[in-house]
Amino acid sequence: MDSSPAGGRVAYGDESYLEAVSGGYYVLASVTFDPSVAEEARQAMRELRGNRRTDKLHWNEMDRKQREAAAFTVASLEGFHVVAVGAPVPLKRQERARAACLTSLVDELYGYEVRTLVLESRGRTLDKKDERVVRPFQAQHNDDRFTLRHEPGGNEPLLWAADIVAGAVRAKQDGESRYCDILHDNLYDVTVFVR
């Protein structure tokens, strides 16, 4: 399930962002797990969600102790996590920042032999915007084996792992690095200048 039809790896992505008059940023995080631990990772995410009455696990609903446990859980699973951090993100410019981060992220993931990126669906119109961002990459590499899929957040627990990584990186952007320190060995981040 975690190998794409083209034989490459599958990454799962989610975002977090802050729009601001100055100093805003956009975090687009991806997680990729070895196929041998993918089901274990899904089960770990379900256990972290516990008895919450939501269809998915979400970083913003966790307290500090739960966030640390979530970061340790993701760090304990065999995988790697690539994150694009775009700035600046002024008010009402989040989609521009997302496009810049997605372009950079896809390029990085492709270098790691990822051939499918699964993002949480934001609705048909916004999902199509993501698809338009990826098309030039496919044309440039003459490789339609790289695919982008969108799924509802509640359907795929590995999207929750991406949310944890995005939350950890957002916390670091806000001056709290403890969660990224936990993920450090498995985390690679790229800085993206947003025009």
PDB file of C-alpha atoms in Angstrom:
ATOM      1  CA  MET A   1       0.000   0.000   0.000  1.00  0.00           C
ATOM      2  CA  ASP A   2       2.919   2.347   0.524  1.00  0.00           C
ATOM      3  CA  SER A   3       4.596   1.740  -2.783  1.00  0.00           C
ATOM      4  CA  SER A   4       3.202   3.615  -5.734  1.00  0.00           C
ATOM      5  CA  PRO A   5       2.138   1.774  -8.913  1.00  0.00           C
ATOM      6  CA  ALA A   6       5.261   3.194 -10.573  1.00  0.00           C
ATOM      7  CA  GLY A   7       7.403   1.432  -7.974  1.00  0.00           C
ATOM      8  CA  GLY A   8       8.413   4.493  -5.992  1.00  0.00           C
ATOM      9  CA  ARG A   9       7.667   5.499  -2.452  1.00  0.00           C
ATOM     10  CA  VAL A  10       4.525   7.203  -1.172  1.00  0.00           C
ATOM     11  CA  ALA A  11       4.615  10.369   0.934  1.00  0.00           C
ATOM     12  CA  TYR A  12       1.744  11.842   2.941  1.00  0.00           C
ATOM     13  CA  GLY A  13       1.473  15.590   3.447  1.00  0.00           C
ATOM     14  CA  ASP A  14      -0.269  18.225   5.518  1.00  0.00           C
ATOM     15  CA  GLU A  15       0.165  21.913   6.202  1.00  0.00           C
ATOM     16  CA  SER A  16       0.190  24.565   8.879  1.00  0.00           C
ATOM     17  CA  TYR A  17       0.559  28.280   8.340  1.00  0.00           C
ATOM     18  CA  LEU A  18       0.499  31.735   9.831  1.00  0.00           C
ATOM     19  CA  GLU A  19      -0.482  34.738   7.759  1.00  0.00           C
ATOM     20  CA  ALA A  20       0.822  37.999   9.181  1.00  0.00           C
ATOM     21  CA  VAL A  21       1.506  41.573   8.186  1.00  0.00           C
ATOM     22  CA  SER A  22       5.160  40.616   8.614  1.00  0.00           C
ATOM     23  CA  GLY A  23       6.751  37.335   9.566  1.00  0.00           C
ATOM     24  CA  GLY A  24       4.116  34.900   8.344  1.00  0.00           C
ATOM     25  CA  TYR A  25       5.102  31.436   7.147  1.00  0.00           C
ATOM     26  CA  TYR A  26       3.712  28.322   5.489  1.00  0.00           C
ATOM     27  CA  VAL A  27       4.744  24.801   6.498  1.00  0.00           C
ATOM     28  CA  LEU A  28       4.072  21.931   4.093  1.00  0.00           C
ATOM     29  CA  ALA A  29       5.243  18.710   5.728  1.00  0.00           C
ATOM     30  CA  SER A  30       5.502  15.210   4.314  1.00  0.00           C
ATOM     31  CA  VAL A  31       6.138  11.861   5.947  1.00  0.00           C
ATOM     32  CA  THR A  32       7.361   8.735   4.229  1.00  0.00           C
ATOM     33  CA  PHE A  33       7.511   5.419   6.031  1.00  0.00           C
ATOM     34  CA  ASP A  34       9.186   2.233   4.970  1.00  0.00           C
ATOM     35  CA  PRO A  35       6.463  -0.058   3.579  1.00  0.00           C
ATOM     36  CA  SER A  36       7.343  -2.614   6.255  1.00  0.00           C
ATOM     37  CA  VAL A  37       6.193  -0.228   9.014  1.00  0.00           C
ATOM     38  CA  ALA A  38       3.362   1.612   7.234  1.00  0.00           C
ATOM     39  CA  GLU A  39       0.594  -0.403   8.885  1.00  0.00           C
ATOM     40  CA  GLU A  40       2.333  -0.112  12.255  1.00  0.00           C
ATOM     41  CA  ALA A  41       2.475   3.670  11.715  1.00  0.00           C
ATOM     42  CA  ARG A  42      -1.244   3.805  10.904  1.00  0.00           C
ATOM     43  CA  GLN A  43      -2.049   1.852  14.059  1.00  0.00           C
ATOM     44  CA  ALA A  44       0.200   4.129  16.122  1.00  0.00           C
ATOM     45  CA  MET A  45      -1.695   7.160  14.812  1.00  0.00           C
ATOM     46  CA  ARG A  46      -5.036   5.549  15.692  1.00  0.00           C
ATOM     47  CA  GLU A  47      -3.759   4.858  19.207  1.00  0.00           C
ATOM     48  CA  LEU A  48      -2.647   8.486  19.578  1.00  0.00           C
ATOM     49  CA  ARG A  49      -6.129   9.620  18.551  1.00  0.00           C
ATOM     50  CA  GLY A  50      -7.553   7.404  21.259  1.00  0.00           C
ATOM     51  CA  ASN A  51     -11.198   7.985  22.130  1.00  0.00           C
ATOM     52  CA  ARG A  52     -11.443  11.493  20.704  1.00  0.00           C
ATOM     53  CA  ARG A  53     -14.758  12.084  18.985  1.00  0.00           C
ATOM     54  CA  THR A  54     -13.140  13.359  15.820  1.00  0.00           C
ATOM     55  CA  ASP A  55     -12.460  11.543  12.590  1.00  0.00           C
ATOM     56  CA  LYS A  56      -8.739  12.332  12.762  1.00  0.00           C
ATOM     57  CA  LEU A  57      -5.890  13.229  15.065  1.00  0.00           C
ATOM     58  CA  HIS A  58      -4.980  16.922  15.020  1.00  0.00           C
ATOM     59  CA  TRP A  59      -1.950  18.698  16.479  1.00  0.00           C
ATOM     60  CA  ASN A  60      -3.941  21.781  17.479  1.00  0.00           C
ATOM     61  CA  GLU A  61      -6.159  19.684  19.754  1.00  0.00           C
ATOM     62  CA  MET A  62      -3.222  18.249  21.732  1.00  0.00           C
ATOM     63  CA  ASP A  63      -1.703  19.595  24.921  1.00  0.00           C
ATOM     64  CA  ARG A  64       2.061  19.787  25.442  1.00  0.00           C
ATOM     65  CA  LYS A  65       2.373  16.276  26.872  1.00  0.00           C
ATOM     66  CA  GLN A  66       0.339  14.773  24.020  1.00  0.00           C
ATOM     67  CA  ARG A  67       2.430  16.661  21.452  1.00  0.00           C
ATOM     68  CA  GLU A  68       5.642  15.289  22.928  1.00  0.00           C
ATOM     69  CA  ALA A  69       4.203  11.758  22.887  1.00  0.00           C
ATOM     70  CA  ALA A  70       3.108  12.230  19.271  1.00  0.00           C
ATOM     71  CA  ALA A  71       6.562  13.481  18.233  1.00  0.00           C
ATOM     72  CA  PHE A  72       8.244  10.538  19.993  1.00  0.00           C
ATOM     73  CA  THR A  73       5.850   8.121  18.284  1.00  0.00           C
ATOM     74  CA  VAL A  74       6.587   9.487  14.806  1.00  0.00           C
ATOM     75  CA  ALA A  75      10.330   9.562  15.560  1.00  0.00           C
ATOM     76  CA  SER A  76      10.275   5.909  16.636  1.00  0.00           C
ATOM     77  CA  LEU A  77       8.925   4.707  13.281  1.00  0.00           C
ATOM     78  CA  GLU A  78      11.288   3.990  10.413  1.00  0.00           C
ATOM     79  CA  GLY A  79      10.811   6.831   7.977  1.00  0.00           C
ATOM     80  CA  PHE A  80      11.930  10.230   6.802  1.00  0.00           C
ATOM     81  CA  HIS A  81      10.127  13.534   6.748  1.00  0.00           C
ATOM     82  CA  VAL A  82      10.679  16.380   4.304  1.00  0.00           C
ATOM     83  CA  VAL A  83       9.261  19.799   5.069  1.00  0.00           C
ATOM     84  CA  ALA A  84       9.104  22.959   2.958  1.00  0.00           C
ATOM     85  CA  VAL A  85       8.877  26.172   4.976  1.00  0.00           C
ATOM     86  CA  GLY A  86       7.870  29.220   2.974  1.00  0.00           C
ATOM     87  CA  ALA A  87       8.092  32.852   4.006  1.00  0.00           C
ATOM     88  CA  PRO A  88       7.035  35.563   4.059  1.00  0.00           C
ATOM     89  CA  VAL A  89       3.299  34.895   4.008  1.00  0.00           C
ATOM     90  CA  PRO A  90       1.417  38.189   4.190  1.00  0.00           C
ATOM     91  CA  LEU A  91      -2.312  38.322   4.819  1.00  0.00           C
ATOM     92  CA  LYS A  92      -4.426  36.579   2.163  1.00  0.00           C
ATOM     93  CA  ARG A  93      -1.396  35.077   0.405  1.00  0.00           C
ATOM     94  CA  GLN A  94      -1.516  31.536   1.770  1.00  0.00           C
ATOM     95  CA  GLU A  95      -2.286  29.917  -1.596  1.00  0.00           C
ATOM     96  CA  ARG A  96       0.745  31.548  -3.200  1.00  0.00           C
ATOM     97  CA  ALA A  97       2.876  30.264  -0.329  1.00  0.00           C
ATOM     98  CA  ARG A  98       1.365  26.787  -0.620  1.00  0.00           C
ATOM     99  CA  ALA A  99       2.155  26.652  -4.334  1.00  0.00           C
ATOM    100  CA  ALA A 100       5.784  27.652  -3.724  1.00  0.00           C
ATOM    101  CA  CYS A 101       6.149  25.092  -0.931  1.00  0.00           C
ATOM    102  CA  LEU A 102       4.442  22.344  -2.927  1.00  0.00           C
ATOM    103  CA  THR A 103       6.745  22.947  -5.900  1.00  0.00           C
ATOM    104  CA  SER A 104       9.813  22.705  -3.676  1.00  0.00           C
ATOM    105  CA  LEU A 105       8.487  19.714  -1.751  1.00  0.00           C
ATOM    106  CA  VAL A 106       7.679  17.704  -4.882  1.00  0.00           C
ATOM    107  CA  ASP A 107      11.172  18.357  -6.244  1.00  0.00           C
ATOM    108  CA  GLU A 108      12.773  17.180  -2.984  1.00  0.00           C
ATOM    109  CA  LEU A 109      10.550  14.113  -2.693  1.00  0.00           C
ATOM    110  CA  TYR A 110      11.254  13.087  -6.279  1.00  0.00           C
ATOM    111  CA  GLY A 111      14.966  13.023  -5.420  1.00  0.00           C
ATOM    112  CA  TYR A 112      14.117  10.528  -2.662  1.00  0.00           C
ATOM    113  CA  GLU A 113      12.322   8.268  -5.166  1.00  0.00           C
ATOM    114  CA  VAL A 114       8.864   9.276  -3.956  1.00  0.00           C
ATOM    115  CA  ARG A 115       6.428   8.847  -6.846  1.00  0.00           C
ATOM    116  CA  THR A 116       3.120   9.527  -5.097  1.00  0.00           C
ATOM    117  CA  LEU A 117       2.236  12.372  -2.764  1.00  0.00           C
ATOM    118  CA  VAL A 118      -1.045  12.088  -0.862  1.00  0.00           C
ATOM    119  CA  LEU A 119      -2.364  15.354   0.561  1.00  0.00           C
ATOM    120  CA  GLU A 120      -5.376  15.947   2.733  1.00  0.00           C
ATOM    121  CA  SER A 121      -8.244  17.096   0.561  1.00  0.00           C
ATOM    122  CA  ARG A 122      -9.271  20.727   0.993  1.00  0.00           C
ATOM    123  CA  GLY A 123     -12.206  20.445  -1.398  1.00  0.00           C
ATOM    124  CA  ARG A 124     -12.394  20.038  -5.148  1.00  0.00           C
ATOM    125  CA  THR A 125     -11.467  23.602  -6.132  1.00  0.00           C
ATOM    126  CA  LEU A 126      -8.377  23.810  -3.915  1.00  0.00           C
ATOM    127  CA  ASP A 127      -7.312  20.260  -4.764  1.00  0.00           C
ATOM    128  CA  LYS A 128      -7.332  21.222  -8.445  1.00  0.00           C
ATOM    129  CA  LYS A 129      -5.016  24.150  -7.629  1.00  0.00           C
ATOM    130  CA  ASP A 130      -2.530  21.676  -6.169  1.00  0.00           C
ATOM    131  CA  GLU A 131      -2.789  19.531  -9.303  1.00  0.00           C
ATOM    132  CA  ARG A 132      -2.031  22.572 -11.484  1.00  0.00           C
ATOM    133  CA  VAL A 133       1.092  23.248  -9.414  1.00  0.00           C
ATOM    134  CA  VAL A 134       2.396  19.703  -9.946  1.00  0.00           C
ATOM    135  CA  ARG A 135       1.757  19.541 -13.730  1.00  0.00           C
ATOM    136  CA  PRO A 136       4.802  21.651 -14.754  1.00  0.00           C
ATOM    137  CA  PHE A 137       7.010  19.406 -12.626  1.00  0.00           C
ATOM    138  CA  GLN A 138       5.704  16.338 -14.442  1.00  0.00           C
ATOM    139  CA  ALA A 139       6.270  18.000 -17.810  1.00  0.00           C
ATOM    140  CA  GLN A 140       9.759  19.221 -16.870  1.00  0.00           C
ATOM    141  CA  HIS A 141      10.813  15.721 -15.833  1.00  0.00           C
ATOM    142  CA  ASN A 142       8.819  14.108 -18.631  1.00  0.00           C
ATOM    143  CA  ASP A 143       7.549  11.777 -15.955  1.00  0.00           C
ATOM    144  CA  ASP A 144       3.864  11.198 -15.418  1.00  0.00           C
ATOM    145  CA  ARG A 145       4.766   8.476 -12.932  1.00  0.00           C
ATOM    146  CA  PHE A 146       4.741  11.140 -10.218  1.00  0.00           C
ATOM    147  CA  THR A 147       1.175  11.439  -9.033  1.00  0.00           C
ATOM    148  CA  LEU A 148      -0.646  13.643  -6.586  1.00  0.00           C
ATOM    149  CA  ARG A 149      -3.689  12.328  -4.750  1.00  0.00           C
ATOM    150  CA  HIS A 150      -6.029  13.943  -2.264  1.00  0.00           C
ATOM    151  CA  GLU A 151      -7.876  12.053   0.445  1.00  0.00           C
ATOM    152  CA  PRO A 152     -10.176  13.087   3.282  1.00  0.00           C
ATOM    153  CA  GLY A 153      -8.161  13.471   6.476  1.00  0.00           C
ATOM    154  CA  GLY A 154     -10.209  10.912   8.337  1.00  0.00           C
ATOM    155  CA  ASN A 155      -9.516   8.196   5.752  1.00  0.00           C
ATOM    156  CA  GLU A 156      -5.726   7.993   6.051  1.00  0.00           C
ATOM    157  CA  PRO A 157      -3.962   7.978   9.449  1.00  0.00           C
ATOM    158  CA  LEU A 158      -0.590   8.697   7.847  1.00  0.00           C
ATOM    159  CA  LEU A 159      -1.910  12.158   7.030  1.00  0.00           C
ATOM    160  CA  TRP A 160      -2.133  12.613  10.815  1.00  0.00           C
ATOM    161  CA  ALA A 161       1.578  11.839  11.079  1.00  0.00           C
ATOM    162  CA  ALA A 162       2.221  14.605   8.543  1.00  0.00           C
ATOM    163  CA  ASP A 163       0.075  16.923  10.685  1.00  0.00           C
ATOM    164  CA  ILE A 164       2.293  16.106  13.679  1.00  0.00           C
ATOM    165  CA  VAL A 165       5.444  16.952  11.722  1.00  0.00           C
ATOM    166  CA  ALA A 166       3.867  20.162  10.396  1.00  0.00           C
ATOM    167  CA  GLY A 167       2.828  21.111  13.930  1.00  0.00           C
ATOM    168  CA  ALA A 168       6.315  20.444  15.279  1.00  0.00           C
ATOM    169  CA  VAL A 169       7.893  22.626  12.587  1.00  0.00           C
ATOM    170  CA  ARG A 170       5.307  25.354  13.168  1.00  0.00           C
ATOM    171  CA  ALA A 171       6.139  25.286  16.881  1.00  0.00           C
ATOM    172  CA  LYS A 172       9.810  25.747  15.979  1.00  0.00           C
ATOM    173  CA  GLN A 173       8.900  28.710  13.775  1.00  0.00           C
ATOM    174  CA  ASP A 174       7.196  30.149  16.860  1.00  0.00           C
ATOM    175  CA  GLY A 175      10.290  29.609  19.019  1.00  0.00           C
ATOM    176  CA  GLU A 176       9.534  26.212  20.584  1.00  0.00           C
ATOM    177  CA  SER A 177      12.002  23.666  19.176  1.00  0.00           C
ATOM    178  CA  ARG A 178      11.463  20.715  21.580  1.00  0.00           C
ATOM    179  CA  TYR A 179       9.267  18.759  19.149  1.00  0.00           C
ATOM    180  CA  CYS A 180      11.613  19.205  16.190  1.00  0.00           C
ATOM    181  CA  ASP A 181      14.491  18.176  18.460  1.00  0.00           C
ATOM    182  CA  ILE A 182      12.669  14.874  19.019  1.00  0.00           C
ATOM    183  CA  LEU A 183      12.187  14.384  15.261  1.00  0.00           C
ATOM    184  CA  HIS A 184      15.641  15.685  14.363  1.00  0.00           C
ATOM    185  CA  ASP A 185      17.203  12.486  12.991  1.00  0.00           C
ATOM    186  CA  ASN A 186      14.325  11.913  10.576  1.00  0.00           C
ATOM    187  CA  LEU A 187      13.602  15.519   9.595  1.00  0.00           C
ATOM    188  CA  TYR A 188      14.860  17.491   6.609  1.00  0.00           C
ATOM    189  CA  ASP A 189      13.541  20.977   6.011  1.00  0.00           C
ATOM    190  CA  VAL A 190      13.870  23.277   3.034  1.00  0.00           C
ATOM    191  CA  THR A 191      13.483  27.037   3.166  1.00  0.00           C
ATOM    192  CA  VAL A 192      11.352  28.521   0.375  1.00  0.00           C
ATOM    193  CA  PHE A 193      11.257  32.218  -0.450  1.00  0.00           C
ATOM    194  CA  VAL A 194       7.684  33.198  -1.298  1.00  0.00           C
ATOM    195  CA  ARG A 195       7.386  35.961  -3.885  1.00  0.00           C
TER     196      ARG A 195
END
